[in-house]
Tab-separated table of N, CA, C and O in Angstrom:
chain	number	residue	atom	x	y	z
A	1	MET	N	-50.280	6.697	7.964
A	1	MET	CA	-49.262	5.740	8.354
A	1	MET	C	-49.409	5.485	9.855
A	1	MET	O	-49.586	6.400	10.637
A	2	ASN	N	-49.286	4.245	10.242
A	2	ASN	CA	-49.438	3.917	11.649
A	2	ASN	C	-48.111	4.059	12.384
A	2	ASN	O	-47.057	4.293	11.791
A	3	ALA	N	-48.134	3.900	13.681
A	3	ALA	CA	-46.946	4.089	14.517
A	3	ALA	C	-45.862	3.068	14.187
A	3	ALA	O	-44.675	3.395	14.179
A	4	ALA	N	-46.280	1.852	13.885
A	4	ALA	CA	-45.302	0.805	13.560
A	4	ALA	C	-44.571	1.144	12.269
A	4	ALA	O	-43.365	0.931	12.140
A	5	GLY	N	-45.285	1.670	11.296
A	5	GLY	CA	-44.668	2.056	10.035
A	5	GLY	C	-43.679	3.201	10.226
A	5	GLY	O	-42.612	3.237	9.621
A	6	GLY	N	-44.018	4.158	11.080
A	6	GLY	CA	-43.135	5.288	11.367
A	6	GLY	C	-41.873	4.837	12.080
A	6	GLY	O	-40.771	5.326	11.796
A	7	GLU	N	-42.038	3.902	13.015
A	7	GLU	CA	-40.865	3.365	13.729
A	7	GLU	C	-39.947	2.617	12.770
A	7	GLU	O	-38.722	2.710	12.864
A	8	ARG	N	-40.567	1.884	11.849
A	8	ARG	CA	-39.771	1.121	10.882
A	8	ARG	C	-38.968	2.066	9.988
A	8	ARG	O	-37.786	1.830	9.725
A	9	ILE	N	-39.589	3.143	9.548
A	9	ILE	CA	-38.882	4.117	8.717
A	9	ILE	C	-37.749	4.751	9.510
A	9	ILE	O	-36.637	4.940	8.999
A	10	GLU	N	-38.012	5.071	10.752
A	10	GLU	CA	-36.964	5.665	11.602
A	10	GLU	C	-35.786	4.710	11.776
A	10	GLU	O	-34.628	5.124	11.694
A	11	MET	N	-36.081	3.427	11.981
A	11	MET	CA	-35.008	2.434	12.120
A	11	MET	C	-34.205	2.328	10.820
A	11	MET	O	-32.974	2.224	10.841
A	12	LEU	N	-34.893	2.358	9.684
A	12	LEU	CA	-34.198	2.299	8.397
A	12	LEU	C	-33.317	3.536	8.199
A	12	LEU	O	-32.195	3.437	7.696
A	13	GLU	N	-33.807	4.689	8.598
A	13	GLU	CA	-33.012	5.915	8.489
A	13	GLU	C	-31.767	5.831	9.365
A	13	GLU	O	-30.676	6.261	8.967
A	14	ILE	N	-31.901	5.268	10.535
A	14	ILE	CA	-30.756	5.095	11.445
A	14	ILE	C	-29.744	4.146	10.824
A	14	ILE	O	-28.542	4.414	10.823
A	15	GLN	N	-30.233	3.048	10.252
A	15	GLN	CA	-29.337	2.092	9.615
A	15	GLN	C	-28.607	2.726	8.434
A	15	GLN	O	-27.405	2.509	8.242
A	16	VAL	N	-29.310	3.519	7.642
A	16	VAL	CA	-28.686	4.193	6.502
A	16	VAL	C	-27.612	5.162	7.001
A	16	VAL	O	-26.519	5.239	6.424
A	17	ALA	N	-27.888	5.885	8.060
A	17	ALA	CA	-26.903	6.817	8.619
A	17	ALA	C	-25.648	6.070	9.074
A	17	ALA	O	-24.523	6.522	8.818
A	18	HIS	N	-25.828	4.925	9.715
A	18	HIS	CA	-24.682	4.111	10.153
A	18	HIS	C	-23.901	3.595	8.942
A	18	HIS	O	-22.664	3.603	8.937
A	19	LEU	N	-24.598	3.153	7.923
A	19	LEU	CA	-23.926	2.667	6.716
A	19	LEU	C	-23.159	3.779	6.018
A	19	LEU	O	-22.052	3.556	5.514
A	20	GLN	N	-23.712	4.976	5.983
A	20	GLN	CA	-23.012	6.115	5.377
A	20	GLN	C	-21.730	6.420	6.138
A	20	GLN	O	-20.677	6.656	5.536
A	21	ARG	N	-21.796	6.410	7.455
A	21	ARG	CA	-20.599	6.687	8.272
A	21	ARG	C	-19.552	5.596	8.065
A	21	ARG	O	-18.363	5.890	7.923
A	22	THR	N	-19.986	4.351	8.031
A	22	THR	CA	-19.054	3.246	7.792
A	22	THR	C	-18.399	3.387	6.428
A	22	THR	O	-17.187	3.188	6.278
A	23	SER	N	-19.178	3.756	5.441
A	23	SER	CA	-18.645	3.965	4.098
A	23	SER	C	-17.598	5.079	4.095
A	23	SER	O	-16.543	4.965	3.457
A	24	GLU	N	-17.848	6.163	4.793
A	24	GLU	CA	-16.891	7.271	4.889
A	24	GLU	C	-15.601	6.821	5.575
A	24	GLU	O	-14.501	7.169	5.148
A	25	GLN	N	-15.741	6.042	6.651
A	25	GLN	CA	-14.561	5.543	7.356
A	25	GLN	C	-13.736	4.624	6.461
A	25	GLN	O	-12.503	4.715	6.435
A	26	LEU	N	-14.401	3.742	5.737
A	26	LEU	CA	-13.695	2.834	4.831
A	26	LEU	C	-12.999	3.617	3.724
A	26	LEU	O	-11.870	3.286	3.336
A	27	ASN	N	-13.637	4.652	3.230
A	27	ASN	CA	-13.023	5.480	2.208
A	27	ASN	C	-11.752	6.151	2.737
A	27	ASN	O	-10.746	6.235	2.028
A	28	GLU	N	-11.781	6.611	3.984
A	28	GLU	CA	-10.593	7.213	4.601
A	28	GLU	C	-9.455	6.194	4.688
A	28	GLU	O	-8.300	6.508	4.397
A	29	VAL	N	-9.790	4.976	5.074
A	29	VAL	CA	-8.779	3.925	5.194
A	29	VAL	C	-8.176	3.612	3.821
A	29	VAL	O	-6.955	3.513	3.665
A	30	VAL	N	-9.027	3.482	2.815
A	30	VAL	CA	-8.546	3.172	1.466
A	30	VAL	C	-7.650	4.304	0.953
A	30	VAL	O	-6.596	4.057	0.355
A	31	THR	N	-8.037	5.538	1.203
A	31	THR	CA	-7.235	6.686	0.777
A	31	THR	C	-5.877	6.680	1.470
A	31	THR	O	-4.838	6.886	0.827
A	32	ASP	N	-5.859	6.440	2.777
A	32	ASP	CA	-4.597	6.375	3.518
A	32	ASP	C	-3.705	5.256	2.991
A	32	ASP	O	-2.500	5.437	2.803
A	33	LEU	N	-4.291	4.091	2.756
A	33	LEU	CA	-3.515	2.964	2.243
A	33	LEU	C	-2.962	3.250	0.855
A	33	LEU	O	-1.826	2.889	0.531
A	34	SER	N	-3.739	3.925	0.040
A	34	SER	CA	-3.287	4.278	-1.301
A	34	SER	C	-2.081	5.210	-1.227
A	34	SER	O	-1.104	5.039	-1.965
A	35	LEU	N	-2.120	6.180	-0.326
A	35	LEU	CA	-0.978	7.089	-0.148
A	35	LEU	C	0.254	6.335	0.350
A	35	LEU	O	1.375	6.593	-0.104
A	36	GLN	N	0.060	5.403	1.257
A	36	GLN	CA	1.175	4.596	1.758
A	36	GLN	C	1.804	3.779	0.637
A	36	GLN	O	3.027	3.708	0.523
A	37	VAL	N	0.977	3.178	-0.187
A	37	VAL	CA	1.474	2.371	-1.306
A	37	VAL	C	2.269	3.250	-2.272
A	37	VAL	O	3.331	2.846	-2.761
A	38	GLN	N	1.768	4.442	-2.549
A	38	GLN	CA	2.477	5.356	-3.447
A	38	GLN	C	3.848	5.725	-2.875
A	38	GLN	O	4.855	5.734	-3.602
A	39	ARG	N	3.899	6.026	-1.568
A	39	ARG	CA	5.184	6.376	-0.936
A	39	ARG	C	6.147	5.191	-0.978
A	39	ARG	O	7.325	5.337	-1.299
A	40	GLN	N	5.645	4.013	-0.659
A	40	GLN	CA	6.494	2.825	-0.660
A	40	GLN	C	6.975	2.499	-2.069
A	40	GLN	O	8.124	2.075	-2.254
A	41	SER	N	6.141	2.727	-3.041
A	41	SER	CA	6.535	2.487	-4.426
A	41	SER	C	7.676	3.419	-4.832
A	41	SER	O	8.623	2.994	-5.502
A	42	ARG	N	7.603	4.676	-4.414
A	42	ARG	CA	8.683	5.617	-4.725
A	42	ARG	C	9.981	5.187	-4.038
A	42	ARG	O	11.060	5.255	-4.634
A	43	VAL	N	9.885	4.737	-2.800
A	43	VAL	CA	11.074	4.273	-2.078
A	43	VAL	C	11.672	3.062	-2.783
A	43	VAL	O	12.898	2.974	-2.968
A	44	ILE	N	10.839	2.134	-3.196
A	44	ILE	CA	11.322	0.941	-3.905
A	44	ILE	C	12.006	1.342	-5.199
A	44	ILE	O	13.066	0.801	-5.547
A	45	ASP	N	11.416	2.278	-5.935
A	45	ASP	CA	12.029	2.741	-7.182
A	45	ASP	C	13.423	3.312	-6.921
A	45	ASP	O	14.365	3.038	-7.677
A	46	VAL	N	13.566	4.093	-5.856
A	46	VAL	CA	14.870	4.667	-5.508
A	46	VAL	C	15.855	3.548	-5.149
A	46	VAL	O	17.012	3.557	-5.601
A	47	LEU	N	15.413	2.590	-4.365
A	47	LEU	CA	16.290	1.489	-3.963
A	47	LEU	C	16.719	0.651	-5.165
A	47	LEU	O	17.878	0.231	-5.258
A	48	VAL	N	15.802	0.409	-6.078
A	48	VAL	CA	16.140	-0.350	-7.288
A	48	VAL	C	17.184	0.409	-8.098
A	48	VAL	O	18.165	-0.172	-8.571
A	49	GLN	N	16.994	1.718	-8.243
A	49	GLN	CA	17.954	2.514	-8.998
A	49	GLN	C	19.319	2.527	-8.312
A	49	GLN	O	20.359	2.402	-8.963
A	50	GLN	N	19.337	2.646	-6.992
A	50	GLN	CA	20.600	2.624	-6.260
A	50	GLN	C	21.299	1.280	-6.430
A	50	GLN	O	22.524	1.225	-6.582
A	51	THR	N	20.537	0.201	-6.410
A	51	THR	CA	21.110	-1.129	-6.604
A	51	THR	C	21.721	-1.250	-7.995
A	51	THR	O	22.839	-1.768	-8.162
A	52	LYS	N	21.016	-0.761	-8.999
A	52	LYS	CA	21.543	-0.790	-10.365
A	52	LYS	C	22.821	0.037	-10.467
A	52	LYS	O	23.799	-0.385	-11.110
A	53	ASP	N	22.825	1.200	-9.842
A	53	ASP	CA	24.012	2.058	-9.867
A	53	ASP	C	25.201	1.363	-9.208
A	53	ASP	O	26.320	1.402	-9.722
A	54	LEU	N	24.957	0.726	-8.071
A	54	LEU	CA	26.037	0.026	-7.370
A	54	LEU	C	26.558	-1.148	-8.195
A	54	LEU	O	27.770	-1.380	-8.264
A	55	LYS	N	25.659	-1.880	-8.821
A	55	LYS	CA	26.091	-2.995	-9.672
A	55	LYS	C	26.922	-2.476	-10.836
A	55	LYS	O	27.921	-3.090	-11.227
A	56	GLY	N	26.503	-1.346	-11.393
A	56	GLY	CA	27.262	-0.749	-12.481
A	56	GLY	C	28.656	-0.326	-12.045
A	56	GLY	O	29.644	-0.542	-12.757
A	57	LYS	N	28.772	0.251	-10.863
A	57	LYS	CA	30.078	0.666	-10.337
A	57	LYS	C	30.965	-0.549	-10.078
A	57	LYS	O	32.156	-0.523	-10.360
A	58	LEU	N	30.370	-1.600	-9.527
A	58	LEU	CA	31.143	-2.820	-9.266
A	58	LEU	C	31.618	-3.446	-10.574
A	58	LEU	O	32.738	-3.941	-10.666
A	59	ALA	N	30.778	-3.436	-11.577
A	59	ALA	CA	31.131	-4.045	-12.862
A	59	ALA	C	32.277	-3.300	-13.526
A	59	ALA	O	33.103	-3.909	-14.211
A	60	THR	N	32.350	-2.007	-13.329
A	60	THR	CA	33.427	-1.232	-13.964
A	60	THR	C	34.738	-1.357	-13.205
A	60	THR	O	35.800	-1.236	-13.795
A	61	THR	N	34.681	-1.626	-11.908
A	61	THR	CA	35.915	-1.720	-11.120
A	61	THR	C	36.477	-3.137	-11.112
A	61	THR	O	37.677	-3.321	-11.088
A	62	ARG	N	35.621	-4.113	-11.095
A	62	ARG	CA	36.044	-5.519	-11.105
A	62	ARG	C	34.836	-6.384	-11.405
A	62	ARG	O	33.733	-5.899	-11.519
A	63	GLU	N	35.072	-7.664	-11.491
A	63	GLU	CA	33.972	-8.583	-11.754
A	63	GLU	C	32.981	-8.531	-10.594
A	63	GLU	O	33.367	-8.487	-9.433
A	64	ALA	N	31.692	-8.509	-10.900
A	64	ALA	CA	30.668	-8.442	-9.866
A	64	ALA	C	30.735	-9.689	-8.983
A	64	ALA	O	30.916	-10.797	-9.486
A	65	PRO	N	30.584	-9.531	-7.663
A	65	PRO	CA	30.652	-10.688	-6.744
A	65	PRO	C	29.649	-11.783	-7.089
A	65	PRO	O	29.921	-12.945	-6.864
A	66	VAL	N	28.543	-11.441	-7.667
A	66	VAL	CA	27.541	-12.449	-8.017
A	66	VAL	C	28.101	-13.385	-9.081
A	66	VAL	O	27.800	-14.568	-9.108
A	67	ASP	N	28.965	-12.844	-9.946
A	67	ASP	CA	29.516	-13.632	-11.038
A	67	ASP	C	30.788	-14.390	-10.654
A	67	ASP	O	31.264	-15.213	-11.409
A	68	GLU	N	31.346	-14.076	-9.504
A	68	GLU	CA	32.580	-14.737	-9.080
A	68	GLU	C	32.282	-16.119	-8.537
A	68	GLU	O	31.285	-16.345	-7.878
A	69	LYS	N	33.206	-17.040	-8.829
A	69	LYS	CA	33.074	-18.375	-8.255
A	69	LYS	C	33.864	-18.413	-6.967
A	69	LYS	O	34.937	-17.825	-6.871
A	70	PRO	N	33.362	-19.111	-5.965
A	70	PRO	CA	34.103	-19.251	-4.718
A	70	PRO	C	35.445	-19.943	-4.977
A	70	PRO	O	35.581	-20.712	-5.933
A	71	PRO	N	36.451	-19.719	-4.123
A	71	PRO	CA	37.793	-20.283	-4.342
A	71	PRO	C	37.838	-21.809	-4.401
A	71	PRO	O	38.716	-22.374	-5.025
A	72	HIS	N	36.911	-22.492	-3.775
A	72	HIS	CA	36.963	-23.951	-3.743
A	72	HIS	C	36.474	-24.605	-5.038
A	72	HIS	O	36.477	-25.819	-5.152
A	73	TYR	N	36.040	-23.843	-6.058
A	73	TYR	CA	35.606	-24.422	-7.316
A	73	TYR	C	36.751	-24.591	-8.244
A	73	TYR	O	37.562	-23.911	-8.573
């Protein structure tokens, strides 16, 4: 193998190393984002349940405000 061929292989190895590192970094970002989405999903589930509970309490005490007509109707 000549010197030019060896340099070309070395450059390809360097490029592969950079691509591997970039891939690892992207994987870290995707993993972090996935964890964030899971946490936010749990928070949303709690908020939805709290909203349902509040609507249920309002419905048992009086007519829900959403169903009430304003006085000018």
